mmCIF file of C-alpha atoms in Angstrom:
data_model
loop_
_atom_site.group_PDB
_atom_site.id
_atom_site.type_symbol
_atom_site.label_atom_id
_atom_site.label_comp_id
_atom_site.label_asym_id
_atom_site.label_seq_id
_atom_site.Cartn_x
_atom_site.Cartn_y
_atom_site.Cartn_z
ATOM 1 C CA UNK A 1038 117.708 138.939 146.042
ATOM 2 C CA UNK A 1039 120.664 136.641 145.486
ATOM 3 C CA UNK A 1040 124.007 138.362 145.735
ATOM 4 C CA UNK A 1041 127.033 136.350 144.614
ATOM 5 C CA UNK A 1042 130.546 137.441 145.463
ATOM 6 C CA UNK A 1043 133.818 135.906 144.324
ATOM 7 C CA UNK A 1044 136.614 136.723 146.684
ATOM 8 C CA UNK A 1045 140.326 137.026 145.850
ATOM 9 C CA UNK A 1046 143.504 138.162 147.631
ATOM 10 C CA UNK A 1047 145.202 137.526 150.972
ATOM 11 C CA UNK A 1048 144.308 138.428 154.545
ATOM 12 C CA UNK A 1049 144.096 142.130 155.201
ATOM 13 C CA UNK A 1050 143.278 143.967 158.395
ATOM 14 C CA UNK A 1051 139.553 144.154 158.938
ATOM 15 C CA UNK A 1052 138.784 141.845 156.017
ATOM 16 C CA UNK A 1053 137.975 138.202 155.826
ATOM 17 C CA UNK A 1054 140.380 135.736 154.413
ATOM 18 C CA UNK A 1055 141.178 132.229 153.466
ATOM 19 C CA UNK A 1056 144.794 131.399 154.138
ATOM 20 C CA UNK A 1057 146.755 128.253 153.514
ATOM 21 C CA UNK A 1058 146.382 125.384 151.150
ATOM 22 C CA UNK A 1059 145.493 121.759 151.517
ATOM 23 C CA UNK A 1060 146.921 118.597 152.828
ATOM 24 C CA UNK A 1061 145.750 115.044 153.346
ATOM 25 C CA UNK A 1062 142.052 114.682 154.163
ATOM 26 C CA UNK A 1063 139.943 111.650 155.106
ATOM 27 C CA UNK A 1064 137.477 110.545 152.412
ATOM 28 C CA UNK A 1065 134.107 112.286 152.431
ATOM 29 C CA UNK A 1066 131.354 111.079 150.123
ATOM 30 C CA UNK A 1067 129.971 113.794 147.851
ATOM 31 C CA UNK A 1068 126.850 115.220 149.477
ATOM 32 C CA UNK A 1069 127.902 114.127 152.977
ATOM 33 C CA UNK A 1070 129.082 116.538 155.643
ATOM 34 C CA UNK A 1071 132.617 116.219 156.964
ATOM 35 C CA UNK A 1072 132.687 114.986 160.561
ATOM 36 C CA UNK A 1073 133.227 116.505 163.025
ATOM 37 C CA UNK A 1074 132.089 119.881 161.713
ATOM 38 C CA UNK A 1075 132.972 121.823 164.845
ATOM 39 C CA UNK A 1076 136.407 122.686 166.184
ATOM 40 C CA UNK A 1077 134.809 124.059 169.368
ATOM 41 C CA UNK A 1078 132.342 121.508 170.847
ATOM 42 C CA UNK A 1079 130.285 124.344 172.386
ATOM 43 C CA UNK A 1080 129.367 125.443 168.857
ATOM 44 C CA UNK A 1081 127.336 122.222 168.523
ATOM 45 C CA UNK A 1082 125.055 123.352 171.372
ATOM 46 C CA UNK A 1083 121.568 124.246 170.081
ATOM 47 C CA UNK A 1084 121.254 127.046 172.636
ATOM 48 C CA UNK A 1085 124.334 128.692 171.090
ATOM 49 C CA UNK A 1086 122.807 128.665 167.608
ATOM 50 C CA UNK A 1087 124.043 125.390 166.166
ATOM 51 C CA UNK A 1088 122.076 123.963 163.289
ATOM 52 C CA UNK A 1089 119.367 121.467 164.110
ATOM 53 C CA UNK A 1090 119.500 119.986 160.644
ATOM 54 C CA UNK A 1091 117.025 122.540 159.273
ATOM 55 C CA UNK A 1092 115.344 120.725 156.353
ATOM 56 C CA UNK A 1093 115.216 123.975 154.363
ATOM 57 C CA UNK A 1094 118.969 124.613 154.717
ATOM 58 C CA UNK A 1095 119.724 123.502 151.153
ATOM 59 C CA UNK A 1096 116.296 123.848 149.530
ATOM 60 C CA UNK A 1097 115.822 127.596 150.030
ATOM 61 C CA UNK A 1098 118.226 129.830 148.110
ATOM 62 C CA UNK A 1099 120.678 131.828 150.173
ATOM 63 C CA UNK A 1100 120.326 135.618 150.087
ATOM 64 C CA UNK A 1101 124.099 136.009 149.831
ATOM 65 C CA UNK A 1102 126.614 133.536 148.438
ATOM 66 C CA UNK A 1103 130.267 133.978 149.340
ATOM 67 C CA UNK A 1104 132.600 131.950 147.113
ATOM 68 C CA UNK A 1105 136.166 131.775 148.348
ATOM 69 C CA UNK A 1106 139.227 130.471 146.503
ATOM 70 C CA UNK A 1107 142.685 129.659 147.867
ATOM 71 C CA UNK A 1108 143.705 133.333 147.832
ATOM 72 C CA UNK A 1109 140.397 134.515 149.327
ATOM 73 C CA UNK A 1110 139.690 137.933 150.788
ATOM 74 C CA UNK A 1111 136.495 139.776 151.572
ATOM 75 C CA UNK A 1112 135.436 142.982 153.170
ATOM 76 C CA UNK A 1113 133.269 142.921 156.288
ATOM 77 C CA UNK A 1114 129.965 141.299 155.358
ATOM 78 C CA UNK A 1115 126.655 142.954 156.278
ATOM 79 C CA UNK A 1116 123.559 140.788 156.721
ATOM 80 C CA UNK A 1117 120.010 141.710 157.699
ATOM 81 C CA UNK A 1118 118.089 139.571 160.178
ATOM 82 C CA UNK A 1119 116.360 136.748 158.341
ATOM 83 C CA UNK A 1120 118.922 136.654 155.523
ATOM 84 C CA UNK A 1121 120.670 133.393 154.679
ATOM 85 C CA UNK A 1122 124.349 133.066 153.829
ATOM 86 C CA UNK A 1123 125.964 130.281 151.834
ATOM 87 C CA UNK A 1124 129.730 130.090 152.389
ATOM 88 C CA UNK A 1125 131.521 127.960 149.774
ATOM 89 C CA UNK A 1126 135.004 126.788 150.779
ATOM 90 C CA UNK A 1127 137.369 124.645 148.672
ATOM 91 C CA UNK A 1128 138.728 121.407 150.057
ATOM 92 C CA UNK A 1129 140.117 118.067 149.044
ATOM 93 C CA UNK A 1130 138.758 115.027 150.892
ATOM 94 C CA UNK A 1131 141.678 112.848 149.818
ATOM 95 C CA UNK A 1132 144.093 114.859 151.971
ATOM 96 C CA UNK A 1133 142.825 114.268 155.514
ATOM 97 C CA UNK A 1134 141.993 117.944 156.007
ATOM 98 C CA UNK A 1135 138.481 119.229 156.668
ATOM 99 C CA UNK A 1136 136.803 122.528 157.461
ATOM 100 C CA UNK A 1137 135.599 123.056 161.025
ATOM 101 C CA UNK A 1138 133.614 125.934 162.478
ATOM 102 C CA UNK A 1139 135.764 127.643 165.111
ATOM 103 C CA UNK A 1140 133.748 130.794 165.927
ATOM 104 C CA UNK A 1141 130.785 132.806 164.687
ATOM 105 C CA UNK A 1142 128.828 135.924 165.640
ATOM 106 C CA UNK A 1143 126.259 135.134 168.317
ATOM 107 C CA UNK A 1144 123.338 136.178 166.081
ATOM 108 C CA UNK A 1145 124.434 133.938 163.188
ATOM 109 C CA UNK A 1146 122.908 130.439 163.292
ATOM 110 C CA UNK A 1147 124.368 127.464 161.466
ATOM 111 C CA UNK A 1148 121.401 125.904 159.664
ATOM 112 C CA UNK A 1149 122.841 122.458 159.085
ATOM 113 C CA UNK A 1150 126.081 120.536 158.921
ATOM 114 C CA UNK A 1151 128.057 121.502 155.793
ATOM 115 C CA UNK A 1152 127.486 119.697 152.527
ATOM 116 C CA UNK A 1153 130.334 118.696 150.203
ATOM 117 C CA UNK A 1154 129.738 118.966 146.446
ATOM 118 C CA UNK A 1155 132.001 118.269 143.482
ATOM 119 C CA UNK A 1156 134.062 121.307 142.513
ATOM 120 C CA UNK A 1157 134.240 120.235 138.862
ATOM 121 C CA UNK A 1158 133.026 117.569 136.474
ATOM 122 C CA UNK A 1159 136.254 115.640 136.952
ATOM 123 C CA UNK A 1160 135.945 111.956 137.821
ATOM 124 C CA UNK A 1161 139.585 111.875 138.932
ATOM 125 C CA UNK A 1162 140.436 110.272 142.247
ATOM 126 C CA UNK A 1163 141.338 112.983 144.752
ATOM 127 C CA UNK A 1164 139.366 115.679 142.918
ATOM 128 C CA UNK A 1165 138.596 118.766 145.023
ATOM 129 C CA UNK A 1166 135.212 119.486 146.582
ATOM 130 C CA UNK A 1167 133.376 122.631 147.609
ATOM 131 C CA UNK A 1168 132.067 122.664 151.188
ATOM 132 C CA UNK A 1169 128.760 124.550 151.449
ATOM 133 C CA UNK A 1170 128.110 126.042 154.891
ATOM 134 C CA UNK A 1171 124.616 127.549 155.384
ATOM 135 C CA UNK A 1172 123.894 130.207 158.001
ATOM 136 C CA UNK A 1173 120.952 132.448 158.918
ATOM 137 C CA UNK A 1174 121.146 135.896 160.533
ATOM 138 C CA UNK A 1175 118.851 135.611 163.559
ATOM 139 C CA UNK A 1176 119.428 138.840 165.495
ATOM 140 C CA UNK A 1177 121.439 142.048 165.294
ATOM 141 C CA UNK A 1178 125.054 141.961 166.382
ATOM 142 C CA UNK A 1179 128.569 141.635 165.098
ATOM 143 C CA UNK A 1180 131.529 139.328 165.329
ATOM 144 C CA UNK A 1181 133.753 137.139 163.200
ATOM 145 C CA UNK A 1182 132.940 133.970 161.334
ATOM 146 C CA UNK A 1183 135.989 131.732 161.638
ATOM 147 C CA UNK A 1184 136.597 128.300 160.126
ATOM 148 C CA UNK A 1185 139.788 126.270 160.198
ATOM 149 C CA UNK A 1186 141.039 123.755 157.624
ATOM 150 C CA UNK A 1187 143.040 121.098 159.425
ATOM 151 C CA UNK A 1188 143.486 117.443 160.252
ATOM 152 C CA UNK A 1189 141.452 117.014 163.433
ATOM 153 C CA UNK A 1190 143.774 114.324 164.809
ATOM 154 C CA UNK A 1191 146.784 116.673 164.571
ATOM 155 C CA UNK A 1192 145.794 118.689 167.623
ATOM 156 C CA UNK A 1193 149.079 120.595 168.004
ATOM 157 C CA UNK A 1194 149.585 121.417 164.305
ATOM 158 C CA UNK A 1195 148.785 124.807 162.821
ATOM 159 C CA UNK A 1196 145.751 124.753 160.499
ATOM 160 C CA UNK A 1197 146.546 124.468 156.793
ATOM 161 C CA UNK A 1198 143.831 127.023 156.068
ATOM 162 C CA UNK A 1199 141.953 129.693 157.948
ATOM 163 C CA UNK A 1200 138.815 131.596 156.938
ATOM 164 C CA UNK A 1201 137.991 134.716 158.944
ATOM 165 C CA UNK A 1202 135.240 137.155 158.023
ATOM 166 C CA UNK A 1203 133.930 140.013 160.161
ATOM 167 C CA UNK A 1204 130.132 140.073 159.984
ATOM 168 C CA UNK A 1205 127.638 142.725 161.008
ATOM 169 C CA UNK A 1206 123.995 141.700 161.365
ATOM 170 C CA UNK A 1207 121.488 144.547 161.188
ATOM 171 C CA UNK A 1208 117.852 144.393 162.269
ATOM 172 C CA UNK A 1209 115.446 144.738 159.360
#
């Protein structure tokens, strides 16, 4: 069952949110993943659930699709073990900003590096993209999925965007 959710609003207590806007981001070819994809290098570690480049990451439909706009908000998300989540985040590769995974629940595995797709049919230079992050619920647990939208070379700057979503994974 595919469940699509469009999320609106601002950060609320206990919810998930996308805050901030854009900025200047290094060019990313459509279909390529932004590099680096991880704000915390430990999240790249396979033993901590990082994606191994699962070949089915983008060929098997996600069980839940979470689409977030610039005023995003969601309630805590509940997944069942084995379910796949597609998180779609807006971005603009012409600004220098990119999305990076900052934290995730221990039982949630990143299937592959994120893919960037065109957000519209526009051929305009600097057109926005949608970054597709694919995850799989591996074991029961809870925690927050957190991604930051920033310029990786601006280490001391506050992120231009922040996505935080509490997630509960239930055994099936």
